[in-house]
Coordinates of C-alpha atoms in Angstrom, one line a residue:
M1 CA 96.8 50.1 37.0
E2 CA 98.4 51.6 39.8
T3 CA 95.9 54.4 39.6
E4 CA 93.1 52.1 39.6
G5 CA 94.5 50.3 42.7
H6 CA 94.8 53.6 44.6
T7 CA 91.2 54.5 43.6
V8 CA 90.0 50.8 44.9
K9 CA 91.9 51.5 48.1
K10 CA 90.3 55.0 48.7
T11 CA 86.7 53.4 48.1
I12 CA 87.4 50.6 50.5
N13 CA 88.9 53.0 53.5
R14 CA 86.2 55.4 52.9
Y15 CA 83.6 52.7 53.4
R16 CA 85.3 51.7 56.7
S17 CA 85.5 55.0 58.2
F18 CA 82.6 57.1 56.8
R19 CA 79.7 55.6 59.1
Y20 CA 79.5 58.9 61.6
A21 CA 80.4 61.2 58.5
L22 CA 77.4 59.9 56.8
I23 CA 75.6 61.0 59.8
L24 CA 76.3 64.6 59.2
E25 CA 75.7 64.4 55.7
G26 CA 72.4 62.7 56.5
I27 CA 71.5 65.9 58.4
V28 CA 72.8 68.1 55.4
I29 CA 70.7 66.1 52.8
G30 CA 67.8 66.4 55.3
A31 CA 68.0 70.2 55.2
I32 CA 68.5 70.4 51.7
S33 CA 66.0 67.9 50.4
G34 CA 63.4 69.0 52.9
A35 CA 63.7 72.1 51.9
V36 CA 63.1 71.5 48.1
V37 CA 60.2 68.8 49.0
V38 CA 58.7 71.9 51.3
L39 CA 58.7 74.4 48.3
F40 CA 57.2 71.8 46.2
R41 CA 54.7 71.1 48.8
Y42 CA 53.8 74.6 49.5
L43 CA 53.2 75.4 46.0
L44 CA 51.0 72.6 45.6
S45 CA 48.8 74.0 48.2
Y46 CA 48.4 77.4 46.4
A47 CA 47.7 75.5 43.1
D48 CA 45.0 73.5 44.9
K49 CA 43.7 76.6 46.2
I50 CA 43.9 78.0 42.7
L51 CA 42.3 75.0 41.0
N52 CA 39.2 75.3 43.7
S53 CA 38.6 78.9 42.6
V54 CA 38.7 78.4 39.1
L55 CA 36.1 75.7 39.6
D56 CA 33.8 77.7 41.3
Y57 CA 34.2 81.0 39.3
G58 CA 33.6 78.3 36.3
K59 CA 30.2 77.1 37.5
D60 CA 29.1 80.5 38.1
H61 CA 30.2 82.3 34.7
I62 CA 29.7 79.6 31.9
W63 CA 31.6 81.9 29.5
F64 CA 34.8 80.9 31.4
I65 CA 34.6 77.1 30.9
P66 CA 36.2 77.1 27.4
V67 CA 39.1 79.2 28.6
W68 CA 39.5 76.9 31.3
F69 CA 39.8 73.8 28.9
I70 CA 42.3 75.8 26.4
F71 CA 44.6 76.7 29.7
L72 CA 44.3 72.6 30.1
A73 CA 45.3 71.8 26.9
A74 CA 48.4 74.6 26.9
A75 CA 49.2 72.8 30.4
A76 CA 49.3 69.1 28.8
F77 CA 51.3 70.8 25.8
T78 CA 53.8 72.1 28.4
V79 CA 54.1 68.9 30.3
A80 CA 55.0 66.9 27.1
L81 CA 57.7 69.5 26.5
L82 CA 59.0 69.1 29.5
L83 CA 58.9 65.2 29.2
K84 CA 60.7 65.4 25.9
W85 CA 63.2 67.6 27.5
E86 CA 63.7 65.0 30.6
A87 CA 62.1 61.8 30.1
F88 CA 63.1 60.6 33.6
I89 CA 60.3 62.9 35.0
S90 CA 57.6 60.3 33.9
G91 CA 55.2 59.0 36.5
S92 CA 56.0 58.7 40.0
G93 CA 59.7 58.9 40.0
I94 CA 60.1 56.1 42.6
P95 CA 61.2 53.4 39.9
Q96 CA 63.6 55.9 38.6
V97 CA 65.2 56.4 41.7
E98 CA 65.6 52.5 42.3
G99 CA 66.5 51.8 38.9
E100 CA 69.6 54.3 39.7
M101 CA 70.3 52.5 43.1
I102 CA 70.7 49.2 41.2
G103 CA 73.2 50.9 38.5
E104 CA 70.7 50.6 35.5
L105 CA 69.6 54.5 35.1
D106 CA 72.0 57.6 35.6
P107 CA 69.5 60.6 35.3
C108 CA 70.8 64.5 35.0
W109 CA 70.2 65.5 38.5
W110 CA 69.5 69.3 37.9
K111 CA 67.4 68.7 34.7
V112 CA 64.9 66.2 36.9
L113 CA 64.7 68.9 39.2
A114 CA 63.7 71.5 37.4
A115 CA 61.4 69.2 34.9
K116 CA 60.0 67.3 37.5
L117 CA 59.0 70.6 39.9
G118 CA 57.5 72.2 36.8
G119 CA 55.6 69.0 35.4
G120 CA 54.6 68.2 38.9
L121 CA 52.9 71.3 39.7
L122 CA 51.1 71.8 36.2
S123 CA 50.2 67.9 36.6
L124 CA 48.6 67.9 40.1
G125 CA 47.6 71.6 40.2
C126 CA 45.3 71.0 37.2
G127 CA 43.8 68.2 39.3
L128 CA 44.9 64.7 37.9
S129 CA 44.4 62.1 40.2
L130 CA 48.1 61.9 41.2
G131 CA 49.9 62.3 44.5
R132 CA 52.8 64.4 45.5
E133 CA 55.0 61.5 47.4
G134 CA 56.4 60.2 44.4
P135 CA 57.6 63.5 42.8
S136 CA 58.8 64.4 46.2
I137 CA 60.9 61.3 46.7
Q138 CA 62.3 61.9 43.3
L139 CA 62.9 65.5 44.2
G140 CA 64.9 64.7 47.2
S141 CA 66.7 61.8 45.9
M142 CA 68.0 64.3 42.9
A143 CA 68.9 67.2 45.3
A144 CA 71.0 64.6 47.4
K145 CA 72.6 63.3 44.2
G146 CA 73.2 67.0 43.3
F147 CA 75.0 67.6 46.4
S148 CA 77.0 64.4 45.9
R149 CA 78.1 65.6 42.6
L150 CA 79.0 68.9 43.5
T151 CA 80.9 67.7 46.5
K152 CA 82.7 64.9 44.2
R153 CA 81.5 62.3 46.5
A154 CA 82.4 58.4 45.5
K155 CA 79.6 56.3 43.9
T156 CA 79.1 54.0 46.9
E157 CA 78.8 57.0 49.2
E158 CA 76.3 59.0 46.5
K159 CA 74.0 55.9 46.5
L160 CA 73.6 56.3 50.3
L161 CA 73.2 60.0 49.7
I162 CA 70.1 59.4 47.2
T163 CA 68.7 56.9 49.7
C164 CA 68.9 59.5 52.6
G165 CA 67.4 62.2 49.8
A166 CA 64.3 59.5 49.2
S167 CA 63.8 59.2 52.9
A168 CA 63.6 63.0 53.7
G169 CA 61.7 63.6 50.5
L170 CA 58.8 61.1 52.1
S171 CA 59.0 62.5 55.4
A172 CA 58.8 66.0 54.4
A173 CA 55.8 65.0 51.9
F174 CA 53.6 63.4 54.6
N175 CA 55.3 64.7 57.9
A176 CA 55.9 61.2 58.4
P177 CA 59.7 60.4 59.4
I178 CA 59.7 56.8 60.5
A179 CA 58.0 55.8 57.3
G180 CA 60.4 57.8 55.5
V181 CA 63.2 55.9 57.1
L182 CA 61.4 52.2 56.5
F183 CA 60.5 53.2 53.0
S184 CA 64.4 53.7 52.1
L185 CA 65.4 50.4 53.5
E186 CA 62.1 48.4 52.5
E187 CA 61.6 49.7 48.8
V188 CA 64.5 51.9 47.8
H189 CA 67.9 50.5 49.2
K190 CA 66.7 47.1 50.1
H191 CA 69.2 46.2 52.4
F192 CA 69.7 46.9 56.0
S193 CA 72.9 48.1 57.3
P194 CA 74.0 50.8 60.4
E195 CA 75.2 53.2 57.6
V196 CA 72.0 53.3 55.9
L197 CA 69.9 53.2 59.1
L198 CA 71.9 56.1 60.6
S199 CA 72.1 58.3 58.0
T200 CA 68.3 57.7 56.7
M201 CA 67.1 58.3 60.4
A202 CA 69.3 61.9 60.3
S203 CA 67.8 62.7 56.9
S204 CA 64.2 62.0 57.5
I205 CA 64.0 63.7 61.0
T206 CA 66.0 66.9 59.9
A207 CA 63.4 66.9 56.9
D208 CA 60.5 66.3 59.2
F209 CA 61.8 69.3 61.4
V210 CA 61.9 71.6 58.3
S211 CA 58.5 70.8 57.0
K212 CA 56.9 71.0 60.8
N213 CA 58.3 74.4 60.7
V214 CA 56.3 75.4 57.7
F215 CA 53.1 73.3 57.8
G216 CA 52.6 72.7 61.5
M217 CA 53.0 69.8 63.8
Q218 CA 49.4 68.4 63.0
P219 CA 49.3 64.9 61.2
V220 CA 48.3 65.2 57.6
F221 CA 44.9 63.3 58.2
D222 CA 44.1 65.4 61.0
F223 CA 40.9 63.2 62.4
Q224 CA 41.0 61.2 65.8
I225 CA 40.3 57.3 66.0
T226 CA 39.5 57.0 69.8
R227 CA 38.0 53.6 69.9
M228 CA 39.6 50.1 69.6
M229 CA 38.4 47.5 67.7
P230 CA 36.5 44.8 69.7
L231 CA 38.0 41.3 69.4
P232 CA 35.0 39.9 68.0
T233 CA 35.2 42.2 65.0
Y234 CA 38.8 40.7 64.1
G235 CA 37.2 38.4 61.9
H236 CA 36.2 41.4 59.5
V237 CA 39.6 42.7 59.6
I238 CA 41.0 39.7 57.9
L239 CA 38.1 39.5 55.2
L240 CA 38.8 43.1 54.4
G241 CA 42.4 42.2 54.2
L242 CA 41.7 39.4 51.8
I243 CA 39.3 41.6 50.0
M244 CA 42.1 44.2 49.5
G245 CA 44.5 41.7 48.3
G246 CA 42.1 40.8 45.3
M247 CA 41.6 44.6 44.6
G248 CA 45.3 45.2 44.8
V249 CA 45.8 42.5 42.2
V250 CA 43.2 44.3 40.1
Y251 CA 45.0 47.7 40.6
N252 CA 48.2 46.5 39.5
T253 CA 46.8 44.5 36.5
C254 CA 44.6 47.6 35.3
L255 CA 47.5 49.7 35.6
S256 CA 49.6 47.6 33.4
G257 CA 46.8 47.5 30.6
T258 CA 46.2 51.2 30.8
Q259 CA 49.9 51.8 30.1
D260 CA 49.8 49.6 27.3
L261 CA 47.0 51.2 25.8
Y262 CA 48.5 54.4 26.1
R263 CA 51.9 53.1 24.6
K264 CA 49.2 52.6 21.4
I265 CA 48.8 56.5 21.0
P266 CA 52.3 57.8 19.4
S267 CA 52.2 61.2 20.2
Q268 CA 52.9 62.4 23.8
N269 CA 51.0 65.5 23.5
T270 CA 47.8 63.4 22.7
R271 CA 48.3 61.0 25.4
L272 CA 48.7 64.1 28.0
M273 CA 45.7 65.7 26.7
I274 CA 43.2 63.0 27.7
P275 CA 44.0 63.3 31.4
F276 CA 44.2 67.1 31.1
L277 CA 41.0 67.6 29.3
S278 CA 39.4 64.9 31.5
A279 CA 40.2 66.9 34.6
G280 CA 38.6 69.7 33.2
V281 CA 35.0 67.4 32.8
F282 CA 35.5 65.9 36.2
G283 CA 36.0 69.4 37.9
L284 CA 32.5 70.4 36.5
I285 CA 30.3 67.4 37.1
Y286 CA 32.2 65.6 39.7
P287 CA 35.2 67.2 41.6
Y288 CA 35.5 64.1 44.1
V289 CA 38.0 62.4 41.8
L290 CA 40.2 65.4 41.2
G291 CA 43.7 65.4 42.9
G292 CA 45.2 63.2 45.3
G293 CA 42.1 63.3 47.4
H294 CA 43.7 64.4 50.6
S295 CA 39.9 66.3 51.5
L296 CA 38.1 63.3 50.3
V297 CA 39.4 61.3 53.3
E298 CA 37.8 64.0 55.4
V299 CA 34.8 63.6 53.8
L300 CA 34.6 59.8 54.0
T301 CA 35.1 60.1 57.9
S302 CA 31.9 62.2 58.3
G303 CA 30.0 58.9 57.1
E304 CA 27.3 61.2 55.1
M305 CA 27.8 59.1 51.9
M306 CA 25.5 56.3 51.1
F307 CA 26.6 53.1 49.7
G308 CA 25.6 54.0 45.9
S309 CA 27.6 57.1 46.3
L310 CA 30.7 55.3 47.7
C311 CA 30.5 52.8 45.0
L312 CA 30.1 55.3 42.2
L313 CA 33.2 57.5 44.0
L314 CA 35.2 54.1 44.0
V315 CA 34.8 53.3 40.1
L316 CA 35.4 56.8 39.1
K317 CA 38.3 57.3 41.2
F318 CA 40.0 54.3 40.2
G319 CA 39.1 55.3 36.5
F320 CA 40.4 58.6 36.5
S321 CA 43.7 57.3 38.7
M322 CA 44.4 54.8 35.8
I323 CA 44.1 57.8 33.1
S324 CA 46.3 60.1 35.2
F325 CA 48.9 57.7 35.8
G326 CA 48.8 55.8 32.7
S327 CA 49.6 59.1 30.4
G328 CA 53.0 59.4 31.9
A329 CA 52.1 62.6 33.7
P330 CA 54.7 63.5 36.3
G331 CA 52.8 62.1 39.7
G332 CA 52.7 59.6 42.2
I333 CA 50.1 56.8 43.3
F334 CA 50.6 56.9 47.0
L335 CA 48.2 59.0 48.0
P336 CA 45.3 58.1 45.5
L337 CA 45.8 54.2 46.4
L338 CA 45.8 55.3 50.1
V339 CA 42.2 56.9 49.3
L340 CA 41.0 54.4 47.1
G341 CA 41.8 52.0 50.1
A342 CA 39.9 54.2 52.3
V343 CA 36.8 54.3 50.1
I344 CA 36.7 50.6 50.0
G345 CA 37.1 50.3 53.6
S346 CA 34.3 52.7 53.8
I347 CA 32.3 50.5 51.5
Y348 CA 32.7 47.2 53.6
F349 CA 31.7 49.1 56.4
T350 CA 28.5 50.4 55.0
A351 CA 28.0 47.1 53.4
V352 CA 28.2 45.2 57.0
G353 CA 26.0 48.0 58.4
M354 CA 23.2 47.5 56.2
V355 CA 22.6 43.5 57.5
S356 CA 24.5 44.2 61.2
H357 CA 25.1 46.8 63.6
S358 CA 28.2 45.1 64.9
L359 CA 30.7 47.7 63.6
D360 CA 28.8 50.7 64.6
G361 CA 30.9 53.5 65.5
L362 CA 34.0 51.8 63.8
L363 CA 33.8 53.6 60.4
D364 CA 37.2 55.4 60.9
N365 CA 39.0 52.5 62.3
F366 CA 37.8 50.5 58.6
I367 CA 39.1 53.8 56.4
I368 CA 42.8 53.2 57.8
L369 CA 42.4 49.7 57.5
G370 CA 41.6 50.1 54.0
M371 CA 44.3 52.4 53.6
A372 CA 47.0 50.1 55.0
G373 CA 45.7 47.0 53.4
Y374 CA 45.5 48.7 49.9
F375 CA 48.9 50.0 50.4
S376 CA 50.6 46.6 51.3
A377 CA 48.6 44.8 48.4
I378 CA 49.9 47.1 46.0
V379 CA 53.4 48.4 47.0
R380 CA 54.1 45.1 48.8
A381 CA 55.9 47.3 51.7
P382 CA 53.7 46.3 54.6
I383 CA 55.9 47.6 57.4
T384 CA 56.2 51.0 55.6
G385 CA 52.2 51.1 55.3
I386 CA 51.7 50.3 58.9
I387 CA 53.7 53.0 60.1
L388 CA 53.0 55.6 57.4
I389 CA 49.4 55.1 57.8
S390 CA 49.8 55.3 62.0
E391 CA 52.0 58.8 61.2
M392 CA 49.5 60.3 58.9
T393 CA 47.0 59.7 61.3
G394 CA 48.9 60.7 64.5
S395 CA 48.1 57.7 66.5
F396 CA 50.2 54.3 67.0
S397 CA 47.1 52.9 69.0
H398 CA 45.9 50.4 66.2
L399 CA 49.1 48.7 65.1
L400 CA 47.6 45.0 65.5
T401 CA 45.0 45.3 63.4
L402 CA 46.6 47.5 60.6
S403 CA 49.3 44.3 60.8
M404 CA 46.5 41.6 60.4
V405 CA 44.9 43.8 57.6
S406 CA 48.6 44.3 55.9
L407 CA 49.5 40.6 56.1
A408 CA 46.2 39.5 54.7
A409 CA 46.3 41.8 52.0
Y410 CA 49.9 40.8 51.1
V411 CA 49.1 37.1 50.9
V412 CA 46.6 37.5 48.1
P413 CA 48.7 38.9 45.3
D414 CA 51.8 36.9 46.5
L415 CA 49.9 33.8 46.1
V416 CA 49.0 34.9 42.3
H417 CA 52.4 36.0 41.5
C418 CA 51.1 39.8 40.8
A419 CA 54.5 41.9 40.9
P420 CA 54.8 45.0 43.3
V421 CA 53.7 48.2 41.6
Y422 CA 57.2 49.7 41.6
D423 CA 59.2 46.5 40.4
Q424 CA 56.5 46.4 37.4
L425 CA 56.8 49.8 36.5
L426 CA 60.6 49.7 37.1
H427 CA 60.9 46.8 34.4
R428 CA 58.5 48.7 31.9
L429 CA 60.7 51.7 32.2
L430 CA 64.1 49.6 31.8
L431 CA 62.5 47.8 28.6
R432 CA 61.3 51.0 27.2
L433 CA 64.4 53.5 27.6
N434 CA 67.2 53.6 24.9
P435 CA 70.0 51.9 26.4
G436 CA 72.2 55.1 25.0
K437 CA 70.5 56.9 28.4
E438 CA 73.3 54.7 30.3
S439 CA 76.3 56.1 28.5
S440 CA 77.1 58.5 31.2
L441 CA 78.3 55.7 33.5
T442 CA 82.0 56.0 34.0
G443 CA 83.0 52.8 35.2
E444 CA 83.9 53.9 38.7
K445 CA 84.3 51.4 41.4
V446 CA 81.5 50.6 43.7
L447 CA 80.5 48.7 46.8
V448 CA 77.2 46.7 47.0
E449 CA 76.2 45.1 50.0
G450 CA 74.2 41.8 50.0
M451 CA 72.6 39.1 52.4
I452 CA 72.7 35.3 52.3
F453 CA 69.0 34.2 52.9
H454 CA 68.0 31.1 54.7
G455 CA 66.9 28.6 51.7
S456 CA 68.6 30.7 49.0
E457 CA 70.6 29.0 46.4
A458 CA 73.8 30.4 47.8
E459 CA 73.4 28.9 51.4
G460 CA 76.1 26.1 51.8
R461 CA 77.7 26.9 48.5
K462 CA 81.4 28.0 48.2
V463 CA 81.9 31.4 47.1
S464 CA 83.8 29.8 43.9
E465 CA 80.8 28.0 42.8
I466 CA 78.6 31.5 42.2
R467 CA 78.7 32.8 38.8
W468 CA 79.7 36.3 39.7
P469 CA 79.7 39.1 37.1
R470 CA 82.9 39.9 35.6
T471 CA 85.0 42.2 37.6
C472 CA 83.4 41.7 40.8
L473 CA 85.5 40.9 44.1
L474 CA 84.1 40.0 47.2
I475 CA 86.1 42.1 49.8
S476 CA 84.1 41.7 53.2
L477 CA 81.7 38.5 55.0
M478 CA 80.6 39.3 58.3
R479 CA 79.0 36.4 60.1
G480 CA 77.6 37.5 63.4
E481 CA 80.0 39.8 65.0
A482 CA 82.9 38.7 63.3
E483 CA 84.3 40.0 59.8
F484 CA 86.6 38.4 57.5
V485 CA 87.9 38.3 53.9
P486 CA 86.2 35.3 51.9
R487 CA 88.3 32.9 50.0
G488 CA 87.3 30.9 46.9
E489 CA 86.6 27.8 49.3
T490 CA 84.6 29.7 51.8
K491 CA 81.0 28.3 52.1
F492 CA 78.1 30.8 52.8
T493 CA 75.8 30.4 55.7
A494 CA 72.4 32.1 56.1
G495 CA 72.5 35.5 57.7
D496 CA 76.0 35.9 56.1
K497 CA 76.4 39.7 55.1
I498 CA 78.7 40.2 52.1
V499 CA 80.3 43.5 50.4
V500 CA 81.2 43.0 46.8
L501 CA 83.6 45.6 44.8
C502 CA 82.6 46.0 41.3
D503 CA 82.9 48.1 38.4
E504 CA 79.8 50.4 38.0
T505 CA 79.0 48.9 34.6
V506 CA 78.2 45.9 35.8
Q507 CA 76.3 46.9 39.1
G508 CA 72.8 46.1 37.5
E509 CA 74.0 42.3 36.6
L510 CA 75.4 42.1 40.4
H511 CA 72.2 43.5 42.0
R512 CA 70.4 40.7 39.8
V513 CA 72.9 37.8 41.1
L514 CA 72.3 38.9 44.6
R515 CA 68.5 38.8 44.3
D516 CA 68.2 35.5 42.5
V517 CA 70.9 33.6 44.1
C518 CA 71.4 35.1 47.2
E519 CA 68.3 36.5 48.6
T520 CA 65.5 34.3 47.0
V521 CA 64.4 31.6 49.2
K522 CA 64.3 28.3 46.6
M523 CA 61.4 25.8 47.5
G524 CA 62.9 22.4 48.6
H525 CA 66.4 23.9 48.9
K526 CA 68.8 22.0 50.9
A527 CA 72.1 23.4 51.8

């Protein structure tokens, strides 16, 4: 009991004093995670060049085509072996990071680093319609976790460092440091605090510095959008957003359905053979759909594709993205969904242009509007999407229209109660994984932050009236600038920030209580 009390005291004291230490640690994490992700991105650029050379060679030398398909089958088999060795590398990797943040998962950091790096290179290098950002976020997080474990940091501090690693991963993957910070706050950590903000900023900026030293200063999408949207065209922005919202529902629904279909195939080898061999077929007959689609956006901006070609591209790219991600191959959905959004934006622009000239000269605007709207509808992180698109295109001049399309796209899936894609994927992951995977949880004490939302069930209720999980203790309540230790009779008010000390084994249960009781607005609730 005395040892446990000492551990609790040490955890609380460390929490009170490590804000500025976290900034320094954030810089270290940014350098380490940034270097890992830059290596991954650098190797992918070479893999992409090799893929293009192989496809060009195969078109001129028919005898080489069977050799290529044999290689693709071998690559699928290798990725299946990596998934068998470390199941946590499946898919994007972002749900796995979120699962760890709420205490439900605890993967082996070095196994994930090695397997994700190899599996991601094979999957993306062979042309599967997957993105580099999800693996980059997971690689950055696991590099941060490795630093934490090797330097014996406490669990509370480790989770902040993992958040820093996620921020650094996105920043280095897309040269988007601000989006990296916002994504870590909006999607990964899901709570704002000075500790998280300062440390993730330090990490993200450092990772961006590392990335720019290797890949240069230019934005990811190197095209300039000089013309602003005229005010009379803003109705099209709203309409496009509503269309994007509906398409986002279709995307999330189809993704879930594709995963269900794949689950009916018992063999992992067979599941992976489908996208890998499909990549071989598309590489020969329609290479536009291969890979994340970075170069495809530049093709779209040229305006040379006709309406029918754009519709065909949308159907094939959408279908191959479902086939690729649903199989469980290591790779993300960020870049493919952004490209799909760009294609939908181009289709809308072209369709309007067939009956009116009111949008002439605004093709590039509708491409970025499509990206932002589709991201908001699918991921449900609109602020991250707005800033991400702005950083990726190198222009912050279109924040108003990007905000409008993102808001409209957000509303539609929210009204029909379509779950955000990463929440959906995390839920499926937790249902599928063997509970034995969590056996590495040690029972160490962890500090968890929460917020009392206006209209939530907790607002106006006493601390003692909330059914907290066992082994939980509220140690701090901040109300404005004042901080005090709450008692059982203390009543919560909207805006209160609470810190709860709990056993690591009940952290997942505590997060669910905070989400459902403290952070969910109840319709018709009266304090």
